[in-house]
Coordinates of C-alpha atoms in Angstrom, one line a residue:
M8 CA 109.4 90.7 135.4
E9 CA 110.0 93.4 138.0
S10 CA 107.1 95.4 136.5
E11 CA 104.7 92.4 137.2
A12 CA 105.9 92.1 140.8
K13 CA 105.0 95.8 141.2
N14 CA 101.6 95.3 139.6
V15 CA 102.7 97.7 136.8
I16 CA 101.4 97.5 133.2
R17 CA 103.6 99.0 130.6
V18 CA 101.7 100.4 127.7
G19 CA 103.3 101.1 124.3
S20 CA 102.2 104.1 122.2
R21 CA 103.3 106.3 119.4
K22 CA 104.4 109.8 120.5
S23 CA 101.8 111.8 118.6
E24 CA 99.2 113.8 120.5
L25 CA 96.4 111.7 119.0
A26 CA 98.1 108.4 119.8
L27 CA 98.6 109.5 123.4
I28 CA 95.0 110.6 123.7
Q29 CA 93.9 107.2 122.4
T30 CA 96.3 105.4 124.7
N31 CA 95.1 107.3 127.8
F32 CA 91.5 106.6 126.8
V33 CA 92.2 102.9 127.0
I34 CA 94.1 103.2 130.2
D35 CA 91.3 105.3 131.8
S36 CA 88.8 102.6 130.7
L37 CA 90.9 99.8 132.2
K38 CA 91.4 101.7 135.5
K39 CA 87.6 101.6 136.1
L40 CA 87.7 97.8 136.3
Y41 CA 91.3 97.5 137.7
P42 CA 91.8 100.5 140.0
E43 CA 94.7 98.9 141.8
K44 CA 96.7 98.5 138.6
E45 CA 99.4 101.1 137.7
F46 CA 99.8 101.9 134.0
T47 CA 102.9 103.5 132.6
I48 CA 103.2 104.7 129.0
V49 CA 106.2 103.8 126.9
S50 CA 106.1 106.1 123.9
M51 CA 108.1 105.8 120.7
T52 CA 108.3 107.0 117.1
T53 CA 107.6 104.6 114.3
L54 CA 108.9 104.4 110.7
G55 CA 105.7 106.1 109.5
D56 CA 106.4 109.0 111.9
R57 CA 110.1 109.3 110.9
V58 CA 109.8 109.2 107.1
L59 CA 107.7 112.2 106.1
N60 CA 109.0 113.0 102.6
V61 CA 107.6 109.9 100.9
S62 CA 104.0 108.9 100.3
L63 CA 103.0 106.0 102.6
P64 CA 102.5 103.3 99.9
K65 CA 105.9 104.1 98.4
I66 CA 107.9 103.6 101.6
G67 CA 107.8 99.9 100.9
E68 CA 107.0 98.7 104.5
K69 CA 103.7 97.2 105.5
S70 CA 103.8 97.9 109.2
L71 CA 104.7 101.6 109.0
F72 CA 103.0 102.7 112.2
T73 CA 103.2 99.4 114.2
K74 CA 106.5 97.6 113.7
D75 CA 108.5 99.5 116.3
L76 CA 105.7 99.0 118.8
E77 CA 105.4 95.3 118.0
D78 CA 109.2 94.9 118.4
A79 CA 108.8 96.3 121.9
L80 CA 106.1 93.8 122.6
R81 CA 108.1 90.9 121.3
N82 CA 111.2 91.8 123.4
D83 CA 109.0 92.3 126.5
S84 CA 109.6 96.0 126.8
V85 CA 105.9 96.6 127.0
D86 CA 102.8 94.5 128.0
F87 CA 100.4 95.8 125.4
V88 CA 100.2 98.5 122.8
V89 CA 97.4 100.7 121.6
H90 CA 96.8 101.2 117.9
S91 CA 94.4 102.8 115.5
L92 CA 93.1 99.5 114.1
K93 CA 93.3 100.7 110.5
D94 CA 97.1 100.8 110.9
L95 CA 97.4 97.1 111.8
P96 CA 98.0 94.6 109.0
T97 CA 95.5 91.7 108.8
T98 CA 98.3 89.3 109.5
L99 CA 100.3 90.0 112.7
P100 CA 103.8 88.9 113.6
D101 CA 104.0 85.4 115.1
G102 CA 103.2 85.4 118.8
L103 CA 101.1 88.6 118.8
A104 CA 97.4 89.1 118.8
I105 CA 94.7 91.8 119.2
G106 CA 93.3 91.3 122.7
A107 CA 90.4 93.8 122.4
V108 CA 88.8 96.2 120.0
F109 CA 87.1 99.1 121.8
E110 CA 83.8 100.6 120.7
R111 CA 84.1 102.1 117.3
E112 CA 83.8 105.8 116.7
D113 CA 82.3 107.1 113.4
P114 CA 84.5 105.4 110.8
R115 CA 83.7 107.8 108.0
D116 CA 86.0 110.4 106.4
A117 CA 85.7 114.1 107.1
L118 CA 86.2 117.0 104.7
V119 CA 88.1 119.9 106.3
L120 CA 88.0 123.0 104.2
H121 CA 90.4 126.0 104.2
D122 CA 88.7 129.1 105.6
D123 CA 88.6 130.6 102.1
F124 CA 86.4 127.8 100.9
K125 CA 84.3 127.2 104.0
D126 CA 81.0 127.5 102.1
H127 CA 82.0 124.9 99.5
T128 CA 81.7 121.1 99.1
L129 CA 83.9 118.8 97.0
S130 CA 81.5 119.2 94.1
T131 CA 81.6 123.1 94.2
L132 CA 85.3 123.7 94.8
P133 CA 86.9 125.6 91.9
E134 CA 88.5 123.5 89.2
G135 CA 92.2 122.8 90.1
S136 CA 91.6 123.0 93.9
V137 CA 94.2 120.9 95.7
I138 CA 92.9 118.2 98.1
G139 CA 95.4 116.7 100.6
T140 CA 95.4 113.1 101.5
S141 CA 98.0 110.3 102.0
S142 CA 95.6 107.5 101.3
L143 CA 95.4 105.6 98.0
R144 CA 91.8 104.8 98.8
R145 CA 90.7 108.4 99.2
T146 CA 92.8 109.4 96.2
A147 CA 91.2 106.9 93.9
Q148 CA 87.7 107.8 95.0
L149 CA 88.4 111.6 94.6
R150 CA 89.8 111.2 91.2
G151 CA 86.9 109.0 90.0
R152 CA 84.2 111.3 91.4
Y153 CA 85.8 114.7 91.2
P154 CA 88.2 114.7 88.2
Q155 CA 88.3 118.5 88.2
L156 CA 90.2 118.5 91.5
V157 CA 93.9 117.9 92.1
V158 CA 94.8 115.3 94.7
S159 CA 98.2 115.9 96.5
D160 CA 100.0 113.9 99.1
V161 CA 100.1 115.3 102.6
R162 CA 102.1 113.7 105.5
G163 CA 102.6 114.4 109.2
N164 CA 100.4 114.1 112.2
L165 CA 97.0 115.8 112.5
N166 CA 98.5 119.1 113.9
T167 CA 101.0 119.3 111.0
R168 CA 98.4 118.6 108.3
L169 CA 96.0 121.2 109.6
A170 CA 98.8 123.7 109.8
K171 CA 99.6 123.0 106.1
L172 CA 95.9 123.5 105.3
Q173 CA 95.8 126.9 107.1
A174 CA 99.0 127.9 105.4
G175 CA 97.2 127.6 102.1
Q176 CA 99.0 124.6 100.7
Y177 CA 95.6 122.9 100.2
A178 CA 92.0 123.9 99.6
A179 CA 90.9 121.0 101.8
L180 CA 92.0 117.8 103.5
L181 CA 90.3 114.5 103.8
L182 CA 90.9 113.0 107.3
A183 CA 89.4 110.3 109.5
S184 CA 86.4 111.8 111.4
A185 CA 87.3 109.7 114.5
G186 CA 90.7 111.2 114.9
L187 CA 89.3 114.8 114.8
Q188 CA 86.6 113.9 117.3
R189 CA 89.2 112.3 119.7
M190 CA 91.3 115.5 119.5
G191 CA 88.3 117.6 120.3
W192 CA 88.3 119.2 116.9
S193 CA 84.9 118.4 115.7
D194 CA 84.3 122.1 114.9
K195 CA 87.0 121.8 112.2
I196 CA 84.9 119.3 110.2
S197 CA 83.2 120.9 107.3
K198 CA 81.3 117.7 106.3
V199 CA 81.3 114.1 107.2
L200 CA 81.3 112.2 103.9
P201 CA 78.6 109.6 103.5
C202 CA 79.6 106.1 102.6
A203 CA 78.0 106.4 99.2
E204 CA 80.5 109.2 98.4
M205 CA 83.6 107.8 100.2
K206 CA 84.1 104.3 101.4
Y207 CA 86.3 104.2 104.5
A208 CA 89.3 102.1 105.4
V209 CA 89.1 98.7 107.0
G210 CA 89.0 99.1 110.8
Q211 CA 88.9 102.9 110.6
G212 CA 87.5 104.5 113.8
A213 CA 88.3 101.6 116.1
L214 CA 91.1 101.3 118.7
A215 CA 92.9 98.0 119.0
V216 CA 95.0 96.7 121.9
E217 CA 97.7 94.3 120.8
C218 CA 99.6 92.0 123.2
R219 CA 101.5 88.8 123.2
A220 CA 99.2 85.9 122.3
D221 CA 100.3 83.8 125.3
N222 CA 100.0 86.6 127.8
W223 CA 96.8 85.2 129.4
P224 CA 96.7 87.7 132.3
V225 CA 96.6 90.6 129.9
L226 CA 94.2 88.9 127.5
A227 CA 91.8 88.3 130.4
M228 CA 92.2 91.9 131.6
L229 CA 91.3 93.1 128.1
A230 CA 88.4 90.6 127.5
P231 CA 85.6 92.7 129.0
Y232 CA 86.4 95.6 126.7
N233 CA 86.2 93.6 123.4
H234 CA 83.1 95.4 122.0
A235 CA 80.8 92.8 120.3
D236 CA 79.2 95.1 117.7
T237 CA 82.5 96.5 116.7
Y238 CA 84.2 93.1 116.7
C239 CA 81.6 91.7 114.2
R240 CA 82.1 94.6 111.8
I241 CA 85.8 94.9 111.8
L242 CA 86.4 91.1 111.7
A243 CA 84.3 90.9 108.5
E244 CA 86.3 93.9 107.1
R245 CA 89.7 92.5 108.0
S246 CA 88.8 89.1 106.6
F247 CA 87.7 90.8 103.4
L248 CA 91.0 92.7 103.1
K249 CA 93.1 89.7 104.0
T250 CA 91.5 87.5 101.4
L251 CA 91.7 90.2 98.8
G252 CA 95.4 90.8 99.6
G253 CA 95.0 94.6 99.8
G254 CA 96.4 96.8 102.6
C255 CA 97.7 100.3 101.9
S256 CA 99.2 99.1 98.5
A257 CA 95.8 99.3 96.7
P258 CA 92.7 101.4 96.8
V259 CA 90.3 99.3 98.8
G260 CA 87.3 100.6 100.9
V261 CA 84.4 99.2 102.9
S262 CA 81.3 100.2 104.7
T263 CA 79.6 98.0 107.3
S264 CA 76.5 98.1 109.5
L265 CA 75.1 95.8 112.2
K266 CA 71.3 96.3 112.8
Q267 CA 68.7 94.5 114.9
L268 CA 65.8 93.3 112.8
D269 CA 63.0 91.9 115.0
T270 CA 64.6 89.0 116.8
Q271 CA 67.7 88.8 114.6
F272 CA 70.8 90.8 113.9
Q273 CA 71.9 91.6 110.4
L274 CA 75.5 92.4 109.5
S275 CA 75.9 94.1 106.1
I276 CA 79.2 94.8 104.3
T277 CA 80.0 96.5 101.1
G278 CA 83.5 96.3 99.7
A279 CA 85.0 98.1 96.7
V280 CA 88.2 98.3 94.7
W281 CA 89.3 101.1 92.4
S282 CA 91.9 101.8 89.8
M283 CA 94.4 104.5 90.7
D284 CA 92.6 107.0 88.5
G285 CA 89.2 106.0 90.1
V286 CA 87.7 105.3 86.6
T287 CA 87.4 101.6 87.3
K288 CA 85.3 100.6 90.3
L289 CA 84.3 97.1 91.4
E290 CA 81.8 96.9 94.3
H291 CA 79.8 94.1 95.9
S292 CA 77.6 93.8 99.0
L293 CA 76.7 90.8 101.2
Q294 CA 74.7 90.3 104.4
Q295 CA 74.7 87.7 107.2
T296 CA 72.1 87.2 110.0
F297 CA 72.6 86.0 113.6
A298 CA 70.1 85.0 116.2
Q299 CA 72.3 86.7 118.8
I300 CA 75.8 88.3 118.7
K301 CA 76.5 88.1 122.4
T302 CA 76.4 85.1 124.8
T303 CA 73.5 86.7 126.7
Q304 CA 70.9 89.2 125.7
K305 CA 71.4 91.0 129.0
H306 CA 75.1 91.6 128.4
K307 CA 75.8 95.2 127.6
L308 CA 78.4 96.5 125.2
S309 CA 80.8 97.9 127.8
P310 CA 82.0 96.7 131.2
T311 CA 81.2 100.1 132.5
E312 CA 77.5 99.1 132.0
E313 CA 77.8 95.5 133.2
Q314 CA 81.0 93.9 134.4
E315 CA 80.0 90.2 133.8
C316 CA 80.2 88.1 130.7
K317 CA 79.1 84.4 130.5
K318 CA 81.7 81.8 129.5
I319 CA 81.4 80.5 126.0
K320 CA 81.5 76.9 125.1
T321 CA 83.5 75.6 122.2
D322 CA 83.6 72.2 120.6
D323 CA 87.4 71.8 120.8
D324 CA 90.1 72.0 123.4
T325 CA 91.5 75.4 122.4
S326 CA 90.1 77.3 125.4
K327 CA 91.4 78.3 128.8
V328 CA 89.4 79.4 131.8
L329 CA 91.2 82.3 133.4
K330 CA 90.6 85.2 135.8
S331 CA 92.4 88.4 135.0
S332 CA 93.9 88.2 138.5
E333 CA 96.1 85.2 137.3
K334 CA 99.7 86.1 136.5
S335 CA 102.6 84.1 135.4
G336 CA 104.5 83.3 138.6
N337 CA 102.4 85.4 141.0
T338 CA 98.9 86.7 141.7
S339 CA 97.0 89.9 142.6
D340 CA 93.6 90.6 144.1
L341 CA 91.9 91.9 141.0
T342 CA 88.1 91.7 141.2
A343 CA 87.2 90.9 137.6
P344 CA 85.0 88.5 135.7
E345 CA 86.1 85.0 134.9
F346 CA 86.4 84.2 131.2
K347 CA 86.8 81.2 129.1
I348 CA 89.4 82.3 126.5
D349 CA 89.5 80.6 123.2
D350 CA 93.0 80.8 121.7
R351 CA 92.0 80.8 118.1
I352 CA 93.0 83.9 116.1
F353 CA 90.9 85.5 113.4
C354 CA 92.8 87.9 111.1
G355 CA 94.9 88.9 114.1
L356 CA 91.9 89.1 116.5
T357 CA 91.6 86.8 119.5
A358 CA 88.2 85.1 119.8
N359 CA 85.8 87.5 121.6
A360 CA 85.0 85.8 124.9
C361 CA 81.6 87.4 125.1
M362 CA 80.4 86.1 121.7
P363 CA 79.4 82.7 120.4
I364 CA 82.2 81.1 118.4
D365 CA 79.8 80.4 115.5
V366 CA 79.0 84.1 115.2
I367 CA 82.8 84.9 115.0
I368 CA 83.3 82.2 112.3
K369 CA 80.3 83.6 110.3
C370 CA 81.8 87.1 110.4
D371 CA 85.1 85.8 109.2
N372 CA 83.5 83.8 106.4
L373 CA 81.4 86.8 105.3
G374 CA 84.5 88.8 104.6
K375 CA 86.0 86.0 102.7
D376 CA 82.9 85.6 100.6
L377 CA 82.8 89.3 99.8
A378 CA 86.4 89.2 98.7
N379 CA 85.9 86.2 96.5
A380 CA 82.9 87.8 94.9
L381 CA 85.0 90.8 93.9
I382 CA 87.8 88.6 92.8
E383 CA 85.4 86.9 90.4
K384 CA 84.6 90.4 89.0
G385 CA 88.3 91.1 88.3
A386 CA 89.5 92.8 91.5
L387 CA 92.9 91.2 91.5
E388 CA 93.7 92.4 88.0
V389 CA 92.7 96.0 89.0
M390 CA 94.8 95.8 92.2
K391 CA 97.8 94.4 90.4
V392 CA 98.2 97.5 88.2
T393 CA 98.4 99.7 91.3
Q394 CA 100.7 97.3 93.2
D395 CA 103.1 97.0 90.3
Y396 CA 103.2 100.8 90.0
I397 CA 104.0 101.2 93.7
R398 CA 106.6 98.4 93.6
N399 CA 108.3 100.0 90.6
S400 CA 108.2 103.4 92.3
T401 CA 109.7 102.0 95.5
A402 CA 112.4 100.2 93.6
A403 CA 113.3 103.3 91.6
K404 CA 113.6 105.4 94.8
Q405 CA 115.8 102.8 96.5
S406 CA 118.2 102.4 93.5

């Protein structure tokens, strides 16, 4: 490609202000390690951006905010794209993969109150107060815990939603805390909701970089930024959701933590499924321990702290040693670590080159085990009611 000859990396992004802030954050991070690279942003709107008069689950498309970007990847119009990880389905189109997940921001939801109710909480808002959200997960939890409140759909980017709030259409909004923080609007947050009150979406708060699964130069370039702690948590979450068969078509929420306990690390995950009215709730928690989550204790969580990562060894032939300076058909003089890239994919995620493969497999299995535990409690039956309702609503709208 001409762009490769010129050492240019084309980066796909949605056009919203938040999406561009997130994309520029990724680019600025990469420039620290690859200063001779030139990055150009190719922005576009997605189906989720264009259709604003229908609630997200009823649009009837799984990849609302990602399909247009992924089409650009597949036809080689861009080299990688930056997503909010929660928007990415757990199964990606053939030939695509997540090359890196950057360090996660606070994944919890935030309550943003109208000025008239700034001294209130969800529990003290007047009966009949309207809460805006486009999420089935948030809707079900609100209805179950605060039946005196009215939950109403709200669409549009963050700027649009906040404008609707200030116009008095809502008493409050529920939004992802991470998005508000990245926009520099932390002062608008009335309260960050604890996980005991509001489980968050799978992958919420993390940025994902998606690329072609066979684009080894880009994969190697991204490898140093694949944040180990974040990777453990979001892999377990995505494995849970994939096994459960959820997505945006059912109220499913999680909370995860990764803590060091003496000489070991403990990954904890709680998953829950709700009925649409929030009355039925199924919840389960599991833990997994690891001796180490990175291939060396000295390795830091970010290449800005330490730019080297040891190779990992695998017991099969599915890996490739590659420097990020390698390119298909030509080379450049990048000074970057050498990685041994394992080409296995876990819920759309490439194997993290800075983590032992057995840790990755255990995280994947932890999510599966959690989903199966909820399935035994009747989760599929609870989810089917919601999915049938959405399917019928979508069919009625299209007819």
